[in-house]
GROMACS .gro file of C-alpha atoms in nm:
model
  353
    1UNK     CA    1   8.026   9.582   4.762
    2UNK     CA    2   8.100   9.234   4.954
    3UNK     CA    3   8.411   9.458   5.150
    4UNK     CA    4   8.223   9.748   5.222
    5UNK     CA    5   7.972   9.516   5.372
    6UNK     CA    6   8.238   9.372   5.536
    7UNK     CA    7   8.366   9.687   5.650
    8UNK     CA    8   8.025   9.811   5.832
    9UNK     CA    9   7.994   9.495   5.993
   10UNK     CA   10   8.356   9.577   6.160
   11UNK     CA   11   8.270   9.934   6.240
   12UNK     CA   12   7.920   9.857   6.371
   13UNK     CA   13   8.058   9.597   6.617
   14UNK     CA   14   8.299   9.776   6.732
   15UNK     CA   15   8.054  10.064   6.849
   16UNK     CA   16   7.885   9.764   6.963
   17UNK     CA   17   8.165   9.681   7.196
   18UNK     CA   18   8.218  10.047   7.277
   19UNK     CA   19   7.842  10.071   7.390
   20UNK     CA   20   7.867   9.769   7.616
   21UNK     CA   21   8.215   9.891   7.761
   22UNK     CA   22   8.048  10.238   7.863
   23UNK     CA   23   7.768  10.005   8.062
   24UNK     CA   24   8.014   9.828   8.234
   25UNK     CA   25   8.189  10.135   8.288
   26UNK     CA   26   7.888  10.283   8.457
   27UNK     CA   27   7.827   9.996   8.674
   28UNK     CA   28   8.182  10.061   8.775
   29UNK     CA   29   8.091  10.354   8.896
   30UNK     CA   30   8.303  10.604   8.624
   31UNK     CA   31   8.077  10.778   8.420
   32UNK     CA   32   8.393  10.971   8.288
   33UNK     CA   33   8.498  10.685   8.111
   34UNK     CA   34   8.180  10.582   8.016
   35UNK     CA   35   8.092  10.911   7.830
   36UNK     CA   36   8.418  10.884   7.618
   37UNK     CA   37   8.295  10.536   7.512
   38UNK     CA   38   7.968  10.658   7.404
   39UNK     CA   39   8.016  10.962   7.238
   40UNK     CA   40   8.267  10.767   7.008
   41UNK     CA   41   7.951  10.522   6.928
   42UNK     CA   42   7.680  10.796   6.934
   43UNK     CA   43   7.876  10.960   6.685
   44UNK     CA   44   7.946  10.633   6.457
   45UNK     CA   45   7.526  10.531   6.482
   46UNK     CA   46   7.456  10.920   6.386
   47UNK     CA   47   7.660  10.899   6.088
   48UNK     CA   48   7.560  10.537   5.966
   49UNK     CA   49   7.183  10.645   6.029
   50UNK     CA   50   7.132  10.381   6.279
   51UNK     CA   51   6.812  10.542   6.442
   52UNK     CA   52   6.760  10.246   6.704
   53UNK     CA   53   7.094  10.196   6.816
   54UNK     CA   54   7.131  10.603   6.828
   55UNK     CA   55   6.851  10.632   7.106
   56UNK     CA   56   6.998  10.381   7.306
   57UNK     CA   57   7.283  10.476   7.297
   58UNK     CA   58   7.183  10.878   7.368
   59UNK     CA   59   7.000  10.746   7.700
   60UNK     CA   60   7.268  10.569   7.825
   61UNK     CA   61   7.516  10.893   7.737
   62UNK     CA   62   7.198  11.032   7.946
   63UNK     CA   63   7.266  10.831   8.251
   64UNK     CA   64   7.663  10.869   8.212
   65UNK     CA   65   7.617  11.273   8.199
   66UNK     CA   66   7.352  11.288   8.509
   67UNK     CA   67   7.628  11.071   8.708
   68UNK     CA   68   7.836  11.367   8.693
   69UNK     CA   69   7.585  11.618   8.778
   70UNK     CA   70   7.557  11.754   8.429
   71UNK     CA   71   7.159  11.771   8.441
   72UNK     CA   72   7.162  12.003   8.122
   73UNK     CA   73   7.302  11.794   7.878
   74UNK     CA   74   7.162  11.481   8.053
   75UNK     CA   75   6.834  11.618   7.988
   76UNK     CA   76   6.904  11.701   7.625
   77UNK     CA   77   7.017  11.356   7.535
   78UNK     CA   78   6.734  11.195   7.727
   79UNK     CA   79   6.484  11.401   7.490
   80UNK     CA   80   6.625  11.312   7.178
   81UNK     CA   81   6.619  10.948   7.282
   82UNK     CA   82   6.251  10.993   7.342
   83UNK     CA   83   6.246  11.151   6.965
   84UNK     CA   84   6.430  10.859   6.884
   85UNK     CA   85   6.317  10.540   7.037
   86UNK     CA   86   6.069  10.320   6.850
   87UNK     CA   87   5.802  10.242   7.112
   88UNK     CA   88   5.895   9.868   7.153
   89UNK     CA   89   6.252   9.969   7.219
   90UNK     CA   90   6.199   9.923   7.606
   91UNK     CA   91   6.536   9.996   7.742
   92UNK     CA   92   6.537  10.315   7.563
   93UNK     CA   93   6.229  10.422   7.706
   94UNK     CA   94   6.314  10.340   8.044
   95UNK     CA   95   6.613  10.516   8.033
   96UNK     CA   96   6.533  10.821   7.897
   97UNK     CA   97   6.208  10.820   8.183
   98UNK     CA   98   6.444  10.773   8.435
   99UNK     CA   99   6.740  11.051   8.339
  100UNK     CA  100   6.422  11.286   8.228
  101UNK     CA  101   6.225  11.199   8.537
  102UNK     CA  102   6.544  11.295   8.779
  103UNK     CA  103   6.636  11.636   8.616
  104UNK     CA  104   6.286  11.751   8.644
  105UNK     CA  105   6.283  11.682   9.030
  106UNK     CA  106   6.577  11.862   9.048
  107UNK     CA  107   6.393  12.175   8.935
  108UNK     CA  108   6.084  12.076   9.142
  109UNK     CA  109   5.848  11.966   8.903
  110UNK     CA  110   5.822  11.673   9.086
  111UNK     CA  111   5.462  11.566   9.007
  112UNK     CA  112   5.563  11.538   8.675
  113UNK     CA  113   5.905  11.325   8.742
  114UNK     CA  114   5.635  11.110   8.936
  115UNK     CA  115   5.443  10.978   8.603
  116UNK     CA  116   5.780  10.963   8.398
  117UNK     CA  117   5.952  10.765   8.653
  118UNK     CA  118   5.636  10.559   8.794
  119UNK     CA  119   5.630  10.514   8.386
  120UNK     CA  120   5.981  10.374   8.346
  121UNK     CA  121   5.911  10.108   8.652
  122UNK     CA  122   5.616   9.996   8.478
  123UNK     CA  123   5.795   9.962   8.156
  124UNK     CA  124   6.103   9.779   8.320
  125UNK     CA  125   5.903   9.503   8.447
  126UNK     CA  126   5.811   9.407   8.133
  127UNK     CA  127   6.211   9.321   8.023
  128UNK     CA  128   6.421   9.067   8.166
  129UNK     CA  129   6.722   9.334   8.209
  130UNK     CA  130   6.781   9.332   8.613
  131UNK     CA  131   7.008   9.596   8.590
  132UNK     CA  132   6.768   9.872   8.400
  133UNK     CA  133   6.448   9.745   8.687
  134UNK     CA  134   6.771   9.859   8.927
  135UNK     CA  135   6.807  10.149   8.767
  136UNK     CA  136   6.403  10.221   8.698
  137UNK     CA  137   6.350  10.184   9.061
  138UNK     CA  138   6.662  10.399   9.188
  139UNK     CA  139   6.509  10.641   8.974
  140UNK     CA  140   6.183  10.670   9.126
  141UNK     CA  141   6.349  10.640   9.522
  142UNK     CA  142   6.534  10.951   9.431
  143UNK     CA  143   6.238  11.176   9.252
  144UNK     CA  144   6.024  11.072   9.577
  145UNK     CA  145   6.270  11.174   9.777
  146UNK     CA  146   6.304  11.501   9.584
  147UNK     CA  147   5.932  11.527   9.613
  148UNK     CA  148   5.967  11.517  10.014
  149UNK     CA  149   5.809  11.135  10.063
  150UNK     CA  150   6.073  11.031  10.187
  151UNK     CA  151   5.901  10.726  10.372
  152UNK     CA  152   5.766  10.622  10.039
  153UNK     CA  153   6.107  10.610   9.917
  154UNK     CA  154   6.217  10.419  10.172
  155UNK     CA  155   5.970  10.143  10.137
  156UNK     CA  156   6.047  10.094   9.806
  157UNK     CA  157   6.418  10.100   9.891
  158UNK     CA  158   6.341   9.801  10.145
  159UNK     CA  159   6.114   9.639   9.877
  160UNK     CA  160   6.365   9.644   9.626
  161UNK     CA  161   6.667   9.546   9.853
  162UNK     CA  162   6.473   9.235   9.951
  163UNK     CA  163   6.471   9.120   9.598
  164UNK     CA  164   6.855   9.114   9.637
  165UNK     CA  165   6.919   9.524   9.520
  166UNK     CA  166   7.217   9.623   9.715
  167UNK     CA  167   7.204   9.986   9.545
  168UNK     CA  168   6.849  10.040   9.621
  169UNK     CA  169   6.962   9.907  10.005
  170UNK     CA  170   7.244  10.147  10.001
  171UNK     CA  171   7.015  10.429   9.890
  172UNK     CA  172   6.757  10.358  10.167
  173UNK     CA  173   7.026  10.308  10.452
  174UNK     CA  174   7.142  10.698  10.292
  175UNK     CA  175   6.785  10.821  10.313
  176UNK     CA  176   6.748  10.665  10.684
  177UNK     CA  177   7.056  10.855  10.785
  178UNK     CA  178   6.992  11.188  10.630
  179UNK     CA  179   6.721  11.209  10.827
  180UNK     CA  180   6.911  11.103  11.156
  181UNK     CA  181   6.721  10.777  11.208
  182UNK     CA  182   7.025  10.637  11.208
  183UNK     CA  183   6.900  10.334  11.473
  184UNK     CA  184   6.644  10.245  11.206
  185UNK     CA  185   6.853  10.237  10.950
  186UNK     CA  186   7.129  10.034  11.147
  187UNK     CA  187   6.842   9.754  11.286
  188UNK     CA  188   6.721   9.760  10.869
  189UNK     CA  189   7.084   9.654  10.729
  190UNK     CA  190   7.123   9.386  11.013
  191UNK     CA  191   6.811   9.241  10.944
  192UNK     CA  192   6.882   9.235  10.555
  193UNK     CA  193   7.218   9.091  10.653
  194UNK     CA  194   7.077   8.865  10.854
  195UNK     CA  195   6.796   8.747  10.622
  196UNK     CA  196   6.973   8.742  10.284
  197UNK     CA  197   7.279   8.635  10.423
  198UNK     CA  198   7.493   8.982  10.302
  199UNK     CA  199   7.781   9.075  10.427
  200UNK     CA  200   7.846   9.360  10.257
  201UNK     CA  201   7.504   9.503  10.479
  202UNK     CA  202   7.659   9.363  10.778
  203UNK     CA  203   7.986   9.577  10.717
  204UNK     CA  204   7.758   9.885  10.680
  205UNK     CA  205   7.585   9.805  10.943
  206UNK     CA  206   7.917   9.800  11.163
  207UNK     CA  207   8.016  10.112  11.026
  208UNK     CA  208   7.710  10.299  11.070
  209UNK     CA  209   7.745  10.182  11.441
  210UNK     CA  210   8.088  10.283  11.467
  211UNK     CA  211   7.981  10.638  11.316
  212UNK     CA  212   7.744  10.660  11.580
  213UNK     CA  213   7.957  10.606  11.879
  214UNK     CA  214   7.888  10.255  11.952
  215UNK     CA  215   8.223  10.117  11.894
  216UNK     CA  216   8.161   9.814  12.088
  217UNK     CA  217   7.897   9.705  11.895
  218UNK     CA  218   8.053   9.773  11.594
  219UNK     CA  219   8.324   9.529  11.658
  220UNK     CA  220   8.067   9.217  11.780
  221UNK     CA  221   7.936   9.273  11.437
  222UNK     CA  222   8.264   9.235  11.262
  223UNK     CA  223   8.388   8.963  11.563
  224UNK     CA  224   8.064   8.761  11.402
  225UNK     CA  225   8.161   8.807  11.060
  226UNK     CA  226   8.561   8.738  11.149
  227UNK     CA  227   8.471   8.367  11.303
  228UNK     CA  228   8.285   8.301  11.029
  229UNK     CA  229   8.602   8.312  10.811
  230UNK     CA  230   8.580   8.660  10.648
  231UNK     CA  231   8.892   8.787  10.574
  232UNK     CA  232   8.798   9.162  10.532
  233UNK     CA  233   8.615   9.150  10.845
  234UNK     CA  234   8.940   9.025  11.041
  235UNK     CA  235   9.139   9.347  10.940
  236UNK     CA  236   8.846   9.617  10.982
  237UNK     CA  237   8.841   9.437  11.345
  238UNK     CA  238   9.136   9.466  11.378
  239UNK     CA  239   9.151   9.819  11.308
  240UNK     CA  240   8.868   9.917  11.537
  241UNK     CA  241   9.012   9.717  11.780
  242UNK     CA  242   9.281   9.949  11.832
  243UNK     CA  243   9.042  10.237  11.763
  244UNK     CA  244   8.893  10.132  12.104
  245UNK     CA  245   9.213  10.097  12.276
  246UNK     CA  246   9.281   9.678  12.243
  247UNK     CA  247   9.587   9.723  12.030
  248UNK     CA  248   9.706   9.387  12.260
  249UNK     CA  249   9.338   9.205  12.095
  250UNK     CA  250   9.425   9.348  11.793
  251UNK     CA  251   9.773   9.224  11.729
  252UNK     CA  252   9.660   8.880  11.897
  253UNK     CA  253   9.420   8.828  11.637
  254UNK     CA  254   9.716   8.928  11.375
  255UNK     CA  255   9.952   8.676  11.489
  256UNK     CA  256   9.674   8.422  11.523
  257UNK     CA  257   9.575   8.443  11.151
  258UNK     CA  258   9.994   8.470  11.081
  259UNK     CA  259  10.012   8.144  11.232
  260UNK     CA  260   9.729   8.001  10.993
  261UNK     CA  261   9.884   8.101  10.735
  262UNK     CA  262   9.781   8.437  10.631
  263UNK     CA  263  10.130   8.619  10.515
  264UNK     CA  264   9.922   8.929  10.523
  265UNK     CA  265   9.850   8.966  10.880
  266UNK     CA  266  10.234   8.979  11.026
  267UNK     CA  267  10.253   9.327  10.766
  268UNK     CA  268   9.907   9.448  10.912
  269UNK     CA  269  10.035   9.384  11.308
  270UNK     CA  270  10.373   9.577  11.226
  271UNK     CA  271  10.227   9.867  11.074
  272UNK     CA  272   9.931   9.892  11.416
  273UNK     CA  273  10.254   9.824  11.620
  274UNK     CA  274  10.446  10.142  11.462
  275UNK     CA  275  10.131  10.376  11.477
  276UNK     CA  276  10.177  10.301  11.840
  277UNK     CA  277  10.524  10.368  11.847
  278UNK     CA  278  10.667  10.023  11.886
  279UNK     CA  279  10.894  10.088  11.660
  280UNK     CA  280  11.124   9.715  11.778
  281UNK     CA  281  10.820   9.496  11.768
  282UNK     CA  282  10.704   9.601  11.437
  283UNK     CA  283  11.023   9.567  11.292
  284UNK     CA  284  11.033   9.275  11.396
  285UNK     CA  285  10.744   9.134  11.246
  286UNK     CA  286  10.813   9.344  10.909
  287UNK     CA  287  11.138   9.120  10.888
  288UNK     CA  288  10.967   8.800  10.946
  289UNK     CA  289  10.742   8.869  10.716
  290UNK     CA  290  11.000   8.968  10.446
  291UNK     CA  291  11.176   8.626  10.497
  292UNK     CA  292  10.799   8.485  10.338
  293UNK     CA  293  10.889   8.697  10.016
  294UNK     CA  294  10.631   8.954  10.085
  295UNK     CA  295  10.774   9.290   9.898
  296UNK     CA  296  10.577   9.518  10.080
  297UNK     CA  297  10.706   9.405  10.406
  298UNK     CA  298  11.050   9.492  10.343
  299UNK     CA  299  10.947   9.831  10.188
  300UNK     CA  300  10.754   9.843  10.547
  301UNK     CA  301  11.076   9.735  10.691
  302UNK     CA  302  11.259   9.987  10.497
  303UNK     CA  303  11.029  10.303  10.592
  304UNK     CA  304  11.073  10.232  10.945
  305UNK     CA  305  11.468  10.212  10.995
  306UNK     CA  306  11.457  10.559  10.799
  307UNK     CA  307  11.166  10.689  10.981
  308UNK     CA  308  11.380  10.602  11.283
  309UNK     CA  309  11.649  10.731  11.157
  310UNK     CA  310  11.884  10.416  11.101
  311UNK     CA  311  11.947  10.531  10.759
  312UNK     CA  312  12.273  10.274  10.672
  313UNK     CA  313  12.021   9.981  10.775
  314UNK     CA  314  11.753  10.085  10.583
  315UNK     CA  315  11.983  10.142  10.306
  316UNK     CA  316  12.144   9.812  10.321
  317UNK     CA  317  11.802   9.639  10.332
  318UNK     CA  318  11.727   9.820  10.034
  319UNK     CA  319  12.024   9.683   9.811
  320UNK     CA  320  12.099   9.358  10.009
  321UNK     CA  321  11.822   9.178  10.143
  322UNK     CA  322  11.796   8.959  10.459
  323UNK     CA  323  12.057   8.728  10.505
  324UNK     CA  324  12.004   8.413  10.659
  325UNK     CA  325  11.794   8.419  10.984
  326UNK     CA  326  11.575   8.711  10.911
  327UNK     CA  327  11.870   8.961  10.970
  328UNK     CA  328  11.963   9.297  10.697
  329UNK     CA  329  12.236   9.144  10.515
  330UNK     CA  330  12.545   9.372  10.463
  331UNK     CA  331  12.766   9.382  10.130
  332UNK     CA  332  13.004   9.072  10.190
  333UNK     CA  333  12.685   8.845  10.241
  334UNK     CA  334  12.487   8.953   9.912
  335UNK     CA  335  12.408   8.645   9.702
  336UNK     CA  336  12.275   8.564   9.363
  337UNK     CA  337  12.066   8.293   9.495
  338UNK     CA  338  11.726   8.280   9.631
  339UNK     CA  339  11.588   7.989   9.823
  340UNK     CA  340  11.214   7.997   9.984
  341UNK     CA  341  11.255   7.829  10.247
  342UNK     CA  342  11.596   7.930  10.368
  343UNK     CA  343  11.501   8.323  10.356
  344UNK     CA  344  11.816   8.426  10.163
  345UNK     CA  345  11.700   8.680   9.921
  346UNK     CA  346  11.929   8.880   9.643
  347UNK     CA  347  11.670   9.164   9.562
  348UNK     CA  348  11.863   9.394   9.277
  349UNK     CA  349  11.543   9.452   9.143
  350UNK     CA  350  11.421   9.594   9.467
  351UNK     CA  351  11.699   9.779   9.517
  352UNK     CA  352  11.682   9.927   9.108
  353UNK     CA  353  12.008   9.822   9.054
   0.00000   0.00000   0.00000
């Protein structure tokens, strides 16, 4: 008896760790992957008679299936969680709101998604889970918008994304958009950016302008966010940088960062250089980089000779390397040794040998 017990206490934890790993999954953003997870624990719960767990569990598998559009059987499993669900089992009751709430705006019967998903916020305040008030409020921004109150929506979007929600900000920067206010929904991110110190809104915010035709103010956004030591925001200025014609800005700000250190940027200044056809400057700076040890700038390196059709080069920098000086090595120089600072380099490996 002591095994068996033993035994369920295995099995139960690992559906356990299968339920959690579909949640992370879903925050992820791949609902695929999340469904396999639960169906394997729905099906473990249904068979050990574990009614609690089971309704969970069905209103996540809820969430997973309306994440791919599969309102039907999202709607199924967020009624048998409601058959399910003791009535202190919050979560479970949010959830299944929510999912039900969503399919029946879908359909139209939007007064009724209303009280389900007005319902489920009212019900999520009451936990401590952030991620299922999230998901209660997301709910609710998308029935209202399916319900055609779509400035409601949006102030609850703004509410929500003041409280640090950067899906319910996303959602209400979507909604501004859709309805061509795209000003208002540009002046809303940079103020949240601004405010809650987010840079992810600030790169939105650049984009949106960027979308919109106002390239140059696009790249002061990202100019801001590049002096202020953001790495991410160098390249995307970078790249809009040439998108506005200052390839010569572009590649300055590439060797600049090269020269503090950043083996990255001398890879991202060849590869603007040869989209403009400077096919001996990015080489160039593919080979210098290469003598760091950086991989991909001798593949760069490699692509180029045979895009330019020096074919024995590239094939030589393939199997031997650089040789001393940042030049391809040929046959007689290859060398078993490999010294950082020298920039000799024996890459069989690279070459598959």
């Amino acid at each position: 008896a002591g095994a068996g017990a033993f035994e369920e206490f295995g099995l139960t934890l690992s559906f356990f760790v299968s339920h959690t790993a579909a949640i992370v999954e879903l925050l992820a953003g791949d609902p695929v992957a999340a469904e396999r997870s639960l169906r394997r624990a729905y099906k473990a719960f249904e068979e050990m008679g574990y009614r609690e767990e089971l309704s969970g569990t069905a209103a996540v598998l809820a969430q997973a299936l309306l994440a791919q559009r599969r309102d039907e059987e999202a709607e199924r499993f967020a009624e048998l969680s409601e058959e399910l669900a003791p009535a202190d089992e919050l979560i479970a009751q949010v959830l299944w709101r929510g999912v039900r709430a969503r399919c029946l705006a879908g359909r139209g019967l939007t007064e009724e998604a209303e009280v389900l998903a007005g319902e489920a916020v009212a019900l999520a305040e009451r936990t401590d889970f952030l991620n299922d008030r999230a998901d209660a409020m997301f709910d609710l921004a998308t029935v209202l918008r399916e319900a055609g109150r779509l400035d409601d929506a949006i102030d609850l979007c703004r509410d929500a994304a003041q409280a640090g929600d950067r899906e319910m900000l996303q959602l209400g920067m979507q909604l501004l958009t859709e309805a061509g206010r795209h000003d208002q929904a540009t002046d809303w991110l940079l103020t949240h950016a601004a405010e809650i110190g987010d840079p992810i809104a600030l790169g939105w915010a650049a984009e949106l302008l960027r979308e919109t035709g106002r390239l140059e103010q696009a790249i002061g956004q990202y100019q801001d966010r590049a002096e202020a030591g953001d790495p991410a925001a160098r390249w995307q200025l970078t790249r809009l940088l040439n998108e506005a014609g200052h390839l010569e800005k572009a590649i300055g700000l590439c060797d600049h960062a090269a020269e503090a250190g950043d083996r990255d940027a001398l890879v991202h200044a060849a590869q603007l250089l040869q989209e403009a056809g400077r096919d001996s400057e990015a080489l160039g700076r593919y080979l210098h980089a290469a003598e760091t040890g950086d991989p991909n700038a001798l593949l760069g390196a490699v692509g180029l000779l045979e895009q330019v059709g020096r074919l024995d080069d590239a094939a030589d920098l393939r199997r031997y390397g650089l040789a001393p000086g940042g030049q391809i090595a040929k046959k007689w120089e290859r060398t078993n040794e490999w010294t950082a600072g020298s920039g000799w380099q024996h890459l069989t490996s690279f070459a598959g040998e």
